[in-house]
Amino acid sequence: MSRKIERLINLTIALLATKRYLTKSEIFRTVEGYEGSPETKERMFERDKDDLRSLGIEINVGSFDPLFSDEAGYRIKSENYQLDLGEITPTEISLLSLAADAWQGAALADAAQSALLKLSAIGVPADPIDIPGISPKLSNSSKDLDIVTDAIANSDFLTFEYLSSDLSIEDRNIVPIALSNRSGFWYVSGVDQEVQEVRTFRLDRINGDIQSRKNTEGFEFPVDFEFDEIRTATKAFAVIDVRKGKGNALRTLATATKDLGEWDQIRVPIFALESLAVQILWHGDDAFVHEPAELRQIIIEQLTALKSNHE
Amino acid sequence: MSKKISAPLIRTARLLDLVPYLNTHQGIALKELASHFDVTPAQMSADLTTLWMCGLPGYTPLELMDLEFESGFVSIRNAPTLSKPRSITFQEGVALLLGLDLIASSLPEGRKDLLTAVVSLRQRLITILGVPIRLSVIPASSHAISAIIAQSIASQTALVIDYHSMYKDQNSKRTVMPVELYENNNNQYLRAYCFTALDYREFRVDRITTAEPTAETALIGISKPNSEKIELTITMTEPSRDVAERFALTQVAIGVPHTLASYSRQWIARSVMASGGAVRLDAPLDIRAEVAKKAQLMLDRYKAE
């Protein structure tokens, strides 16, 4: 086994050291470890290339001579192989260690630690950051993060079954472009292939396994996508009366408050009508909606159903 | 990607990462080197022996790497090709970027210098990854509060906290002696002795709006159970993911009664109200009557205004 490892290291060194593309026959002639019949060498080399690529090492294929493109050549460009973070300070090393440690025991912990190992080779010692108690954790981990990040890297398709709000199971097919964590929940955003628009999915609402499929069609990243776009873009507001001293959760959403004596009148931006209705109902008779009519309608319907369900 | 990598490949990666590390840590003790790479000293010796046989084509002593480790201290010469650290993979970059985003949100105000460093690191990492990607983390609770709590646990000092009780919809100021921080269902909780309630209490950290150390200390009493479990029965009347998640239902069939338990009457009443027509509370009967009464009261106001 160690002969294979030696061969892989020697191949990496040879392809990195060369200033031009090396042909296969040159590689077989000069790199130690390629033995046996031409077919055996060929198979060995194909497997070695795949192995190095799976370690994240990019091998460029090019023509030995651009005028006579008879035989393909190979090389590893040092700018692709080497880590280039520019000048790095001891404080930055500490921040990166904290970032890696945030994954302790969680999904990408191994990836984070192997990144740290590479960074340690830069030889810049960490400068402990003087902030007491700072060690945030990305605790709640999802087994799907691996497959999602790989698909984002290659713009591959992800297909999965998704639990919709009425508990029906829908088949989804997306090209993922974003990964986020909100209050401990993981979300993946991607271009839904059915509607060709960006949609966001909570990973723990995915039913069963996520399948990944190679994307050979090419993909254009939607340039105008930002996470919290809707949050800033909304123009719709609800006008709600909230009893004095009550409705704290609703008050935190308010952009304006007017004193009405026993009640306060607040203005709340609307991002999703249904979820705002749920928050208002949670507060019972401490909250009363004036506007918009659609929201009043939802509340009245729910209250009517509540009444008839509990009589 | 990482999960499919075989043992020989893991070793290959380690050998490639060893060379740049040795370059900047000449003369490191073999033991220390082994523990940095998380392997036994024997495995590290085997790794170095393998590496010793590698080099540029030609493979004469002039082209081979020159490793010295028999003394128990390791140094390397003649390895210019592999001397720089390997670039990070996409997944490694994603892990660091998400981690950095979390750090950025936990930095105390007034540490703009660190925030600037995080932003600059993020930009450099994104350039290395070379793929447009959006990554972000917004934690549930303020890490500034968690950090104050963690410190007060370590130093055994009491805290004055402003706490918002979601179920009671009330704000209260309390003096507490923190015991531990723990996580449950994505939420961070503080277990503390509450000098206001004269008993142990659990507080959700994201509902603590302020926390300040106080000199007040008092003897801590003995824990006693503070409330009784209330059994409730609910039936889903319309399919709703919201309801399934709110009541943590594992089985989501329509019309099937579920018996659950809660410590809070307010939580039961509010959760049923928030579920609207999607759920029916079958028991306890007094809370059921309360829900019907409140719905009627609210409907009356909507009709009037």
mmCIF file of N, CA and C in Angstrom, chain A residues 9 13 16 81 117-118 121-122, chain B residues 11-26 28 33 37 44 47-48 50-52 54-55 65-67 74-86:
data_model
loop_
_atom_site.group_PDB
_atom_site.id
_atom_site.type_symbol
_atom_site.label_atom_id
_atom_site.label_comp_id
_atom_site.label_asym_id
_atom_site.label_seq_id
_atom_site.Cartn_x
_atom_site.Cartn_y
_atom_site.Cartn_z
ATOM 1 N N ILE A 9 2.511 10.519 -4.333
ATOM 2 C CA ILE A 9 3.299 11.690 -3.922
ATOM 3 C C ILE A 9 4.266 12.083 -5.045
ATOM 4 N N ILE A 13 4.457 15.573 -7.113
ATOM 5 C CA ILE A 13 5.679 16.389 -7.193
ATOM 6 C C ILE A 13 6.054 16.645 -8.649
ATOM 7 N N LEU A 16 3.676 19.034 -10.350
ATOM 8 C CA LEU A 16 3.783 20.386 -9.800
ATOM 9 C C LEU A 16 5.065 21.073 -10.272
ATOM 10 N N TYR A 81 -2.770 24.546 -6.612
ATOM 11 C CA TYR A 81 -2.412 23.600 -5.555
ATOM 12 C C TYR A 81 -2.204 24.298 -4.219
ATOM 13 N N LEU A 117 -5.619 22.166 9.814
ATOM 14 C CA LEU A 117 -4.334 21.487 9.713
ATOM 15 C C LEU A 117 -3.495 22.128 8.594
ATOM 16 N N LYS A 118 -4.166 22.423 7.467
ATOM 17 C CA LYS A 118 -3.450 23.072 6.359
ATOM 18 C C LYS A 118 -2.996 24.476 6.769
ATOM 19 N N ALA A 121 0.188 24.918 8.733
ATOM 20 C CA ALA A 121 1.461 24.803 8.018
ATOM 21 C C ALA A 121 1.985 26.155 7.556
ATOM 22 N N ILE A 122 1.125 27.184 7.582
ATOM 23 C CA ILE A 122 1.602 28.520 7.215
ATOM 24 C C ILE A 122 2.671 28.964 8.204
ATOM 25 N N ARG B 11 -3.855 8.859 4.074
ATOM 26 C CA ARG B 11 -2.424 8.899 4.378
ATOM 27 C C ARG B 11 -1.673 9.754 3.364
ATOM 28 N N THR B 12 -2.067 9.636 2.093
ATOM 29 C CA THR B 12 -1.445 10.475 1.064
ATOM 30 C C THR B 12 -1.640 11.958 1.393
ATOM 31 N N ALA B 13 -2.876 12.303 1.754
ATOM 32 C CA ALA B 13 -3.164 13.701 2.093
ATOM 33 C C ALA B 13 -2.302 14.149 3.274
ATOM 34 N N ARG B 14 -2.179 13.256 4.264
ATOM 35 C CA ARG B 14 -1.387 13.622 5.449
ATOM 36 C C ARG B 14 0.075 13.873 5.060
ATOM 37 N N LEU B 15 0.630 12.995 4.184
ATOM 38 C CA LEU B 15 2.027 13.173 3.775
ATOM 39 C C LEU B 15 2.211 14.495 3.027
ATOM 40 N N LEU B 16 1.240 14.828 2.171
ATOM 41 C CA LEU B 16 1.339 16.089 1.429
ATOM 42 C C LEU B 16 1.286 17.281 2.377
ATOM 43 N N ASP B 17 0.494 17.155 3.455
ATOM 44 C CA ASP B 17 0.371 18.264 4.410
ATOM 45 C C ASP B 17 1.543 18.314 5.394
ATOM 46 N N LEU B 18 2.205 17.159 5.556
ATOM 47 C CA LEU B 18 3.357 17.089 6.467
ATOM 48 C C LEU B 18 4.511 17.961 5.982
ATOM 49 N N VAL B 19 4.761 17.936 4.669
ATOM 50 C CA VAL B 19 5.941 18.624 4.136
ATOM 51 C C VAL B 19 5.903 20.127 4.436
ATOM 52 N N PRO B 20 4.811 20.842 4.069
ATOM 53 C CA PRO B 20 4.808 22.277 4.396
ATOM 54 C C PRO B 20 4.837 22.533 5.900
ATOM 55 N N TYR B 21 4.209 21.649 6.680
ATOM 56 C CA TYR B 21 4.211 21.860 8.133
ATOM 57 C C TYR B 21 5.631 21.752 8.686
ATOM 58 N N LEU B 22 6.391 20.742 8.203
ATOM 59 C CA LEU B 22 7.763 20.570 8.665
ATOM 60 C C LEU B 22 8.643 21.748 8.243
ATOM 61 N N ASN B 23 8.357 22.273 7.077
ATOM 62 C CA ASN B 23 9.111 23.417 6.576
ATOM 63 C C ASN B 23 9.065 24.609 7.520
ATOM 64 N N THR B 24 7.910 24.802 8.178
ATOM 65 C CA THR B 24 7.793 25.946 9.084
ATOM 66 C C THR B 24 7.993 25.530 10.537
ATOM 67 N N HIS B 25 8.181 24.217 10.787
ATOM 68 C CA HIS B 25 8.385 23.742 12.162
ATOM 69 C C HIS B 25 9.607 22.839 12.231
ATOM 70 N N GLN B 26 10.716 23.317 11.710
ATOM 71 C CA GLN B 26 11.955 22.517 11.679
ATOM 72 C C GLN B 26 12.373 22.146 13.101
ATOM 73 N N ILE B 28 10.955 19.961 15.117
ATOM 74 C CA ILE B 28 9.845 19.621 16.020
ATOM 75 C C ILE B 28 10.028 18.195 16.552
ATOM 76 N N LEU B 33 4.767 16.221 16.729
ATOM 77 C CA LEU B 33 4.325 16.171 15.338
ATOM 78 C C LEU B 33 3.197 15.158 15.174
ATOM 79 N N PHE B 37 -0.868 15.820 14.083
ATOM 80 C CA PHE B 37 -1.572 15.165 12.970
ATOM 81 C C PHE B 37 -2.497 14.046 13.454
ATOM 82 N N MET B 44 3.628 7.973 12.615
ATOM 83 C CA MET B 44 4.344 9.136 12.101
ATOM 84 C C MET B 44 5.709 8.728 11.573
ATOM 85 N N ASP B 47 5.172 7.192 8.283
ATOM 86 C CA ASP B 47 4.877 8.234 7.298
ATOM 87 C C ASP B 47 6.163 8.894 6.811
ATOM 88 N N LEU B 48 7.035 9.229 7.772
ATOM 89 C CA LEU B 48 8.279 9.914 7.408
ATOM 90 C C LEU B 48 9.175 9.011 6.564
ATOM 91 N N THR B 50 8.167 6.717 4.485
ATOM 92 C CA THR B 50 7.612 6.703 3.133
ATOM 93 C C THR B 50 7.989 7.985 2.395
ATOM 94 N N LEU B 51 7.854 9.100 3.093
ATOM 95 C CA LEU B 51 8.122 10.395 2.488
ATOM 96 C C LEU B 51 9.579 10.505 2.022
ATOM 97 N N TRP B 52 10.439 9.847 2.752
ATOM 98 C CA TRP B 52 11.868 9.883 2.519
ATOM 99 C C TRP B 52 12.228 9.327 1.139
ATOM 100 N N CYS B 54 10.470 9.779 -1.519
ATOM 101 C CA CYS B 54 9.798 10.549 -2.573
ATOM 102 C C CYS B 54 10.618 11.757 -2.985
ATOM 103 N N GLY B 55 10.366 12.181 -4.198
ATOM 104 C CA GLY B 55 11.070 13.363 -4.680
ATOM 105 C C GLY B 55 10.819 13.579 -6.152
ATOM 106 N N MET B 65 13.715 14.001 -1.072
ATOM 107 C CA MET B 65 13.610 14.860 0.091
ATOM 108 C C MET B 65 14.615 14.407 1.141
ATOM 109 N N ASP B 66 15.140 15.354 1.854
ATOM 110 C CA ASP B 66 16.126 15.039 2.873
ATOM 111 C C ASP B 66 15.480 15.195 4.237
ATOM 112 N N LEU B 67 15.139 14.045 4.850
ATOM 113 C CA LEU B 67 14.461 14.072 6.139
ATOM 114 C C LEU B 67 15.385 13.542 7.215
ATOM 115 N N VAL B 74 12.415 16.202 14.168
ATOM 116 C CA VAL B 74 12.270 16.053 12.721
ATOM 117 C C VAL B 74 12.629 17.347 12.003
ATOM 118 N N SER B 75 13.474 17.210 10.958
ATOM 119 C CA SER B 75 13.702 18.366 10.096
ATOM 120 C C SER B 75 13.705 17.915 8.645
ATOM 121 N N ILE B 76 13.482 18.851 7.752
ATOM 122 C CA ILE B 76 13.347 18.527 6.332
ATOM 123 C C ILE B 76 14.157 19.506 5.502
ATOM 124 N N ARG B 77 14.800 18.990 4.443
ATOM 125 C CA ARG B 77 15.504 19.838 3.471
ATOM 126 C C ARG B 77 15.137 19.346 2.083
ATOM 127 N N ASN B 78 15.379 20.197 1.108
ATOM 128 C CA ASN B 78 15.240 19.777 -0.284
ATOM 129 C C ASN B 78 13.822 19.324 -0.647
ATOM 130 N N ALA B 79 12.827 20.089 -0.263
ATOM 131 C CA ALA B 79 11.458 19.742 -0.647
ATOM 132 C C ALA B 79 10.723 20.987 -1.137
ATOM 133 N N PRO B 80 11.329 21.718 -2.086
ATOM 134 C CA PRO B 80 10.724 22.997 -2.465
ATOM 135 C C PRO B 80 9.360 22.854 -3.152
ATOM 136 N N THR B 81 9.157 21.748 -3.879
ATOM 137 C CA THR B 81 7.925 21.630 -4.662
ATOM 138 C C THR B 81 6.686 21.589 -3.777
ATOM 139 N N LEU B 82 6.806 20.893 -2.642
ATOM 140 C CA LEU B 82 5.619 20.743 -1.785
ATOM 141 C C LEU B 82 5.650 21.696 -0.593
ATOM 142 N N SER B 83 6.529 22.702 -0.649
ATOM 143 C CA SER B 83 6.780 23.479 0.579
ATOM 144 C C SER B 83 5.607 24.359 1.018
ATOM 145 N N LYS B 84 4.714 24.728 0.101
ATOM 146 C CA LYS B 84 3.583 25.597 0.472
ATOM 147 C C LYS B 84 2.372 24.752 0.875
ATOM 148 N N PRO B 85 1.588 25.214 1.855
ATOM 149 C CA PRO B 85 0.401 24.435 2.255
ATOM 150 C C PRO B 85 -0.563 24.242 1.091
ATOM 151 N N ARG B 86 -1.250 23.096 1.120
ATOM 152 C CA ARG B 86 -2.237 22.801 0.067
ATOM 153 C C ARG B 86 -3.430 23.738 0.202
#
